[in-house]
PDB file of C-alpha atoms and ligand atoms in Angstrom:
ATOM      1  CA  SER A  20     136.790  73.136  -4.957  1.00 42.00           C
ATOM      2  CA  GLY A  21     136.133  76.396  -3.473  1.00 45.00           C
ATOM      3  CA  ASN A  22     134.854  74.967  -0.133  1.00 52.00           C
ATOM      4  CA  SER A  23     137.839  73.043   0.705  1.00 68.00           C
ATOM      5  CA  ALA A  24     140.354  74.323   3.268  1.00 81.00           C
ATOM      6  CA  ILE A  25     142.953  76.847   2.130  1.00 92.00           C
ATOM      7  CA  ASN A  26     146.337  77.799   3.644  1.00 95.00           C
ATOM      8  CA  LEU A  27     146.851  81.440   4.465  1.00 96.00           C
ATOM      9  CA  GLU A  28     150.416  81.246   3.079  1.00 96.00           C
ATOM     10  CA  ASP A  29     148.932  80.363  -0.413  1.00 96.00           C
ATOM     11  CA  ILE A  30     147.039  83.564  -0.761  1.00 97.00           C
ATOM     12  CA  GLU A  31     149.776  85.462  -2.107  1.00 97.00           C
ATOM     13  CA  LYS A  32     150.513  82.936  -4.758  1.00 97.00           C
ATOM     14  CA  TYR A  33     146.691  82.575  -5.598  1.00 97.00           C
ATOM     15  CA  SER A  34     146.437  86.254  -6.000  1.00 98.00           C
ATOM     16  CA  LYS A  35     148.913  86.261  -8.799  1.00 97.00           C
ATOM     17  CA  GLN A  36     147.985  83.065 -10.494  1.00 97.00           C
ATOM     18  CA  SER A  37     144.386  82.449  -9.955  1.00 98.00           C
ATOM     19  CA  PHE A  38     142.525  85.438  -8.741  1.00 98.00           C
ATOM     20  CA  PRO A  39     140.382  87.442 -11.240  1.00 98.00           C
ATOM     21  CA  LEU A  40     141.732  90.882 -11.782  1.00 98.00           C
ATOM     22  CA  CYS A  41     139.140  92.507  -9.354  1.00 98.00           C
ATOM     23  CA  MET A  42     140.426  90.468  -6.483  1.00 98.00           C
ATOM     24  CA  ARG A  43     144.054  90.675  -7.458  1.00 98.00           C
ATOM     25  CA  GLN A  44     143.574  94.443  -7.372  1.00 98.00           C
ATOM     26  CA  LEU A  45     142.064  94.399  -3.894  1.00 98.00           C
ATOM     27  CA  HIS A  46     144.727  92.034  -2.558  1.00 98.00           C
ATOM     28  CA  MET A  47     147.484  94.396  -4.084  1.00 98.00           C
ATOM     29  CA  SER A  48     145.911  97.475  -2.480  1.00 98.00           C
ATOM     30  CA  LEU A  49     145.487  95.743   0.817  1.00 98.00           C
ATOM     31  CA  LYS A  50     149.191  94.743   0.697  1.00 97.00           C
ATOM     32  CA  GLU A  51     150.181  98.263  -0.223  1.00 97.00           C
ATOM     33  CA  HIS A  52     148.093 100.421   2.123  1.00 97.00           C
ATOM     34  CA  HIS A  53     147.446  97.958   4.904  1.00 97.00           C
ATOM     35  CA  HIS A  54     143.833  98.999   4.769  1.00 96.00           C
ATOM     36  CA  LEU A  55     140.814  98.669   2.545  1.00 97.00           C
ATOM     37  CA  ARG A  56     137.583 100.801   2.773  1.00 96.00           C
ATOM     38  CA  HIS A  57     134.187  99.172   3.421  1.00 94.00           C
ATOM     39  CA  GLY A  58     133.373  98.414  -0.084  1.00 96.00           C
ATOM     40  CA  GLY A  59     136.663  96.651  -0.659  1.00 97.00           C
ATOM     41  CA  ARG A  60     136.681  94.722   2.576  1.00 96.00           C
ATOM     42  CA  MET A  61     133.088  93.358   1.741  1.00 95.00           C
ATOM     43  CA  GLN A  62     133.986  92.394  -1.858  1.00 97.00           C
ATOM     44  CA  TYR A  63     137.375  90.891  -0.951  1.00 98.00           C
ATOM     45  CA  GLY A  64     136.383  89.489   2.383  1.00 97.00           C
ATOM     46  CA  LEU A  65     133.311  87.523   0.886  1.00 96.00           C
ATOM     47  CA  PHE A  66     135.395  86.223  -1.973  1.00 98.00           C
ATOM     48  CA  LEU A  67     138.013  84.882   0.451  1.00 97.00           C
ATOM     49  CA  LYS A  68     135.151  83.247   2.375  1.00 96.00           C
ATOM     50  CA  GLY A  69     134.055  81.783  -0.785  1.00 96.00           C
ATOM     51  CA  ILE A  70     137.454  80.288  -1.558  1.00 96.00           C
ATOM     52  CA  GLY A  71     137.499  78.563   1.791  1.00 95.00           C
ATOM     53  CA  MET A  72     139.006  81.046   4.330  1.00 96.00           C
ATOM     54  CA  THR A  73     137.608  80.335   7.713  1.00 95.00           C
ATOM     55  CA  LEU A  74     136.430  82.988  10.106  1.00 95.00           C
ATOM     56  CA  GLU A  75     139.607  82.414  12.203  1.00 96.00           C
ATOM     57  CA  GLN A  76     141.775  82.692   9.242  1.00 97.00           C
ATOM     58  CA  ALA A  77     139.913  85.842   8.146  1.00 96.00           C
ATOM     59  CA  MET A  78     140.818  87.507  11.493  1.00 96.00           C
ATOM     60  CA  THR A  79     144.317  86.540  11.215  1.00 96.00           C
ATOM     61  CA  PHE A  80     144.586  87.699   7.533  1.00 97.00           C
ATOM     62  CA  TRP A  81     142.960  91.177   8.068  1.00 97.00           C
ATOM     63  CA  ARG A  82     144.531  91.833  11.418  1.00 96.00           C
ATOM     64  CA  SER A  83     147.985  90.984  10.265  1.00 96.00           C
ATOM     65  CA  GLU A  84     147.631  93.759   7.537  1.00 96.00           C
ATOM     66  CA  PHE A  85     145.562  96.337   9.512  1.00 95.00           C
ATOM     67  CA  THR A  86     147.754  96.301  12.507  1.00 95.00           C
ATOM     68  CA  ARG A  87     150.624  97.530  10.552  1.00 95.00           C
ATOM     69  CA  ILE A  88     148.964 100.900  10.595  1.00 95.00           C
ATOM     70  CA  MET A  89     146.831 100.707  13.811  1.00 95.00           C
ATOM     71  CA  ASP A  90     146.943  99.181  17.088  1.00 94.00           C
ATOM     72  CA  MET A  91     145.274  95.829  17.877  1.00 93.00           C
ATOM     73  CA  ASP A  92     142.682  97.490  20.087  1.00 94.00           C
ATOM     74  CA  LYS A  93     141.561  99.870  17.279  1.00 94.00           C
ATOM     75  CA  PHE A  94     141.273  96.846  14.966  1.00 94.00           C
ATOM     76  CA  ASP A  95     139.222  94.832  17.330  1.00 92.00           C
ATOM     77  CA  LYS A  96     136.885  97.802  17.978  1.00 91.00           C
ATOM     78  CA  GLN A  97     136.449  98.967  14.503  1.00 91.00           C
ATOM     79  CA  TYR A  98     136.865  96.056  12.064  1.00 93.00           C
ATOM     80  CA  SER A  99     136.619  92.578  13.710  1.00 93.00           C
ATOM     81  CA  TYR A 100     132.790  93.165  14.037  1.00 89.00           C
ATOM     82  CA  ASN A 101     132.586  93.633  10.336  1.00 87.00           C
ATOM     83  CA  ILE A 102     134.507  90.423   9.555  1.00 92.00           C
ATOM     84  CA  ARG A 103     132.316  88.260  12.003  1.00 91.00           C
ATOM     85  CA  HIS A 104     129.399  89.893  10.308  1.00 87.00           C
ATOM     86  CA  ASN A 105     130.474  88.591   7.009  1.00 89.00           C
ATOM     87  CA  TYR A 106     130.503  85.030   8.452  1.00 90.00           C
ATOM     88  CA  GLY A 107     127.106  85.573   9.885  1.00 85.00           C
ATOM     89  CA  LYS A 108     128.316  85.791  13.480  1.00 78.00           C
ATOM     90  CA  GLU A 109     126.981  89.267  14.221  1.00 73.00           C
ATOM     91  CA  GLY A 110     123.917  91.321  13.363  1.00 69.00           C
ATOM     92  CA  LYS A 111     121.108  89.542  11.735  1.00 68.00           C
ATOM     93  CA  ARG A 112     123.196  86.484  11.280  1.00 61.00           C
ATOM     94  CA  ALA A 113     122.454  86.444   7.581  1.00 64.00           C
ATOM     95  CA  ASN A 114     124.808  84.084   5.583  1.00 63.00           C
ATOM     96  CA  TYR A 115     126.508  86.563   3.385  1.00 85.00           C
ATOM     97  CA  THR A 116     127.433  85.088   0.008  1.00 92.00           C
ATOM     98  CA  PRO A 117     130.315  86.292  -2.362  1.00 96.00           C
ATOM     99  CA  TYR A 118     129.331  88.750  -4.863  1.00 97.00           C
ATOM    100  CA  SER A 119     128.496  87.840  -8.351  1.00 97.00           C
ATOM    101  CA  CYS A 120     130.167  89.705 -11.448  1.00 98.00           C
ATOM    102  CA  MET A 121     126.831  91.300 -12.229  1.00 97.00           C
ATOM    103  CA  LYS A 122     126.659  92.760  -8.696  1.00 97.00           C
ATOM    104  CA  VAL A 123     130.431  93.979  -8.787  1.00 97.00           C
ATOM    105  CA  ILE A 124     129.890  95.563 -12.162  1.00 98.00           C
ATOM    106  CA  MET A 125     126.375  97.105 -11.582  1.00 97.00           C
ATOM    107  CA  SER A 126     126.289  98.317  -7.978  1.00 93.00           C
ATOM    108  CA  ASN A 127     128.335 100.512  -5.667  1.00 94.00           C
ATOM    109  CA  ALA A 128     130.793 102.067  -8.128  1.00 96.00           C
ATOM    110  CA  PRO A 129     134.147 102.700  -6.454  1.00 97.00           C
ATOM    111  CA  GLY A 130     135.003 106.236  -5.621  1.00 96.00           C
ATOM    112  CA  GLN A 131     138.291 107.946  -4.924  1.00 94.00           C
ATOM    113  CA  GLY A 132     140.361 105.767  -2.432  1.00 95.00           C
ATOM    114  CA  ASP A 133     138.219 102.652  -3.340  1.00 97.00           C
ATOM    115  CA  TYR A 134     139.851  99.478  -4.976  1.00 97.00           C
ATOM    116  CA  HIS A 135     136.618  97.534  -5.224  1.00 98.00           C
ATOM    117  CA  GLY A 136     134.555  97.086  -8.351  1.00 98.00           C
ATOM    118  CA  CYS A 137     135.457  95.431 -11.692  1.00 98.00           C
ATOM    119  CA  PRO A 138     138.648  96.739 -13.346  1.00 98.00           C
ATOM    120  CA  PHE A 139     137.138  96.021 -16.801  1.00 98.00           C
ATOM    121  CA  ARG A 140     134.203  98.267 -15.891  1.00 98.00           C
ATOM    122  CA  HIS A 141     135.514 100.852 -13.446  1.00 98.00           C
ATOM    123  CA  THR A 142     139.290 101.207 -14.161  1.00 97.00           C
ATOM    124  CA  ASP A 143     140.512 104.088 -16.533  1.00 96.00           C
ATOM    125  CA  GLY A 144     141.349 102.586 -19.974  1.00 97.00           C
ATOM    126  CA  ALA A 145     145.034 103.739 -20.021  1.00 98.00           C
ATOM    127  CA  LEU A 146     145.575 102.395 -16.425  1.00 97.00           C
ATOM    128  CA  LEU A 147     143.854  99.063 -17.362  1.00 98.00           C
ATOM    129  CA  LYS A 148     146.069  98.581 -20.472  1.00 98.00           C
ATOM    130  CA  GLN A 149     149.049  99.215 -18.452  1.00 98.00           C
ATOM    131  CA  ARG A 150     148.181  96.652 -15.888  1.00 97.00           C
ATOM    132  CA  LEU A 151     147.262  94.090 -18.372  1.00 98.00           C
ATOM    133  CA  SER A 152     150.623  94.233 -19.842  1.00 98.00           C
ATOM    134  CA  THR A 153     152.405  94.312 -16.444  1.00 97.00           C
ATOM    135  CA  PHE A 154     150.558  91.100 -15.672  1.00 97.00           C
ATOM    136  CA  GLY A 155     151.948  89.536 -18.691  1.00 97.00           C
ATOM    137  CA  LEU A 156     149.720  90.004 -21.661  1.00 98.00           C
ATOM    138  CA  THR A 157     151.295  90.700 -25.144  1.00 98.00           C
ATOM    139  CA  GLN A 158     150.352  93.878 -27.013  1.00 98.00           C
ATOM    140  CA  GLN A 159     148.002  91.769 -29.102  1.00 98.00           C
ATOM    141  CA  GLY A 160     146.379  90.281 -26.001  1.00 98.00           C
ATOM    142  CA  VAL A 161     145.926  93.660 -24.371  1.00 98.00           C
ATOM    143  CA  ASP A 162     144.219  94.798 -27.694  1.00 98.00           C
ATOM    144  CA  GLN A 163     141.835  91.887 -27.753  1.00 98.00           C
ATOM    145  CA  VAL A 164     140.830  92.481 -24.163  1.00 98.00           C
ATOM    146  CA  MET A 165     140.395  96.322 -24.604  1.00 98.00           C
ATOM    147  CA  GLU A 166     138.326  95.696 -27.629  1.00 98.00           C
ATOM    148  CA  LEU A 167     135.908  93.734 -25.568  1.00 98.00           C
ATOM    149  CA  VAL A 168     135.872  96.506 -22.896  1.00 98.00           C
ATOM    150  CA  LYS A 169     135.137  99.116 -25.467  1.00 98.00           C
ATOM    151  CA  GLY A 170     132.109  97.113 -26.305  1.00 98.00           C
ATOM    152  CA  HIS A 171     131.058  96.944 -22.675  1.00 98.00           C
ATOM    153  CA  HIS A 172     131.515  93.244 -22.694  1.00 98.00           C
ATOM    154  CA  TYR A 173     133.179  93.177 -19.169  1.00 98.00           C
ATOM    155  CA  GLN A 174     132.788  89.559 -18.411  1.00 98.00           C
ATOM    156  CA  LEU A 175     133.957  88.442 -21.837  1.00 98.00           C
ATOM    157  CA  ALA A 176     136.995  90.821 -21.536  1.00 98.00           C
ATOM    158  CA  CYS A 177     137.721  89.020 -18.144  1.00 98.00           C
ATOM    159  CA  THR A 178     137.292  85.663 -19.847  1.00 98.00           C
ATOM    160  CA  ARG A 179     139.621  86.599 -22.608  1.00 98.00           C
ATOM    161  CA  TYR A 180     142.144  87.670 -19.855  1.00 98.00           C
ATOM    162  CA  PHE A 181     141.593  84.256 -18.171  1.00 98.00           C
ATOM    163  CA  GLU A 182     142.417  82.526 -21.488  1.00 98.00           C
ATOM    164  CA  LEU A 183     145.456  84.429 -22.329  1.00 98.00           C
ATOM    165  CA  SER A 184     146.912  84.318 -18.817  1.00 97.00           C
ATOM    166  CA  HIS A 185     146.186  80.576 -18.477  1.00 97.00           C
ATOM    167  CA  ASN A 186     147.233  79.867 -22.059  1.00 95.00           C
ATOM    168  CA  VAL A 187     144.145  78.110 -23.026  1.00 95.00           C
ATOM    169  CA  PRO A 188     142.543  78.766 -26.438  1.00 92.00           C
ATOM    170  CA  GLU A 189     138.936  78.784 -25.266  1.00 92.00           C
ATOM    171  CA  THR A 190     137.361  78.432 -21.957  1.00 91.00           C
ATOM    172  CA  GLU A 191     134.265  76.066 -21.693  1.00 88.00           C
ATOM    173  CA  PHE A 192     132.591  78.156 -18.965  1.00 92.00           C
ATOM    174  CA  LEU A 193     130.469  81.296 -18.984  1.00 95.00           C
ATOM    175  CA  LEU A 194     131.891  83.657 -16.523  1.00 97.00           C
ATOM    176  CA  ASN A 195     129.472  84.968 -13.991  1.00 97.00           C
ATOM    177  CA  HIS A 196     131.268  84.898 -10.639  1.00 98.00           C
ATOM    178  CA  PRO A 197     134.735  85.806  -9.350  1.00 98.00           C
ATOM    179  CA  ASN A 198     134.760  82.650  -7.268  1.00 98.00           C
ATOM    180  CA  GLN A 199     133.981  80.626 -10.412  1.00 98.00           C
ATOM    181  CA  TYR A 200     137.062  82.319 -12.101  1.00 98.00           C
ATOM    182  CA  PHE A 201     139.193  81.212  -9.117  1.00 98.00           C
ATOM    183  CA  GLU A 202     137.934  77.499  -9.300  1.00 97.00           C
ATOM    184  CA  GLU A 203     138.368  77.333 -12.992  1.00 97.00           C
ATOM    185  CA  SER A 204     141.870  78.590 -12.577  1.00 97.00           C
ATOM    186  CA  LEU A 205     142.676  75.911 -10.112  1.00 96.00           C
ATOM    187  CA  ARG A 206     141.242  73.398 -12.532  1.00 95.00           C
ATOM    188  CA  VAL A 207     143.330  74.511 -15.385  1.00 95.00           C
ATOM    189  CA  ARG A 208     146.530  74.831 -13.277  1.00 93.00           C
ATOM    190  CA  GLY A 209     145.835  71.546 -11.756  1.00 88.00           C
ATOM    191  CA  GLY A 210     145.924  72.545  -8.201  1.00 67.00           C
TER     192      GLY A 210
HETATM  193 FE1  SF4 B 318     135.938  90.377 -11.332  1.00 91.44          FE
HETATM  194 FE2  SF4 B 318     133.806  89.433 -12.778  1.00 91.44          FE
HETATM  195 FE3  SF4 B 318     135.050  91.719 -13.349  1.00 91.44          FE
HETATM  196 FE4  SF4 B 318     136.187  89.500 -13.756  1.00 91.44          FE
HETATM  197  S1  SF4 B 318     134.245  90.185 -14.760  1.00 91.44           S
HETATM  198  S2  SF4 B 318     137.158  91.274 -12.893  1.00 91.44           S
HETATM  199  S3  SF4 B 318     135.580  88.273 -12.086  1.00 91.44           S
HETATM  200  S4  SF4 B 318     133.804  91.346 -11.372  1.00 91.44           S
END
């Protein structure tokens, strides 16, 4: 389940096989730019915490990317606080929980240079289509997903994407959380 321990080495594989599109996009952007802006760090960081990443693992994970474009000192000064904060170790010590689909879809729309948000809601249609086909959907599959996007049924579009990419005819869950998507994916893939 989502709260059991994970291995950092598995994140790459998980991102391709079992992350919802929103988190796969954040992961790819982090790998490409070795950086994510605040909105992305929050959305992705809390998701990772939700799949079982410990604070220690989170520090290692973010530091290893960010220090490819900045020195350790700058990372520690500017970003480690944020990560500790997500784990309730700083500030008001709130226990921050991962964002639901509704929150991702409805609040804090991404701007230029941001990679957070819900791709079904926030990504330009042409780019989204291209991405869906790059990620293995057939033309027919892409059309089915885009039809739901056009009707503003973002979570249903995401669910259809899940069905198509996991090769299941119909899911038995009502998608409302990116961490739920991940757990259902592990269930379907048997691991
Ligand atoms: Fe992520 Fe939810 Fe959007 Fe799917 S519907 S991409 S899980 S925010």
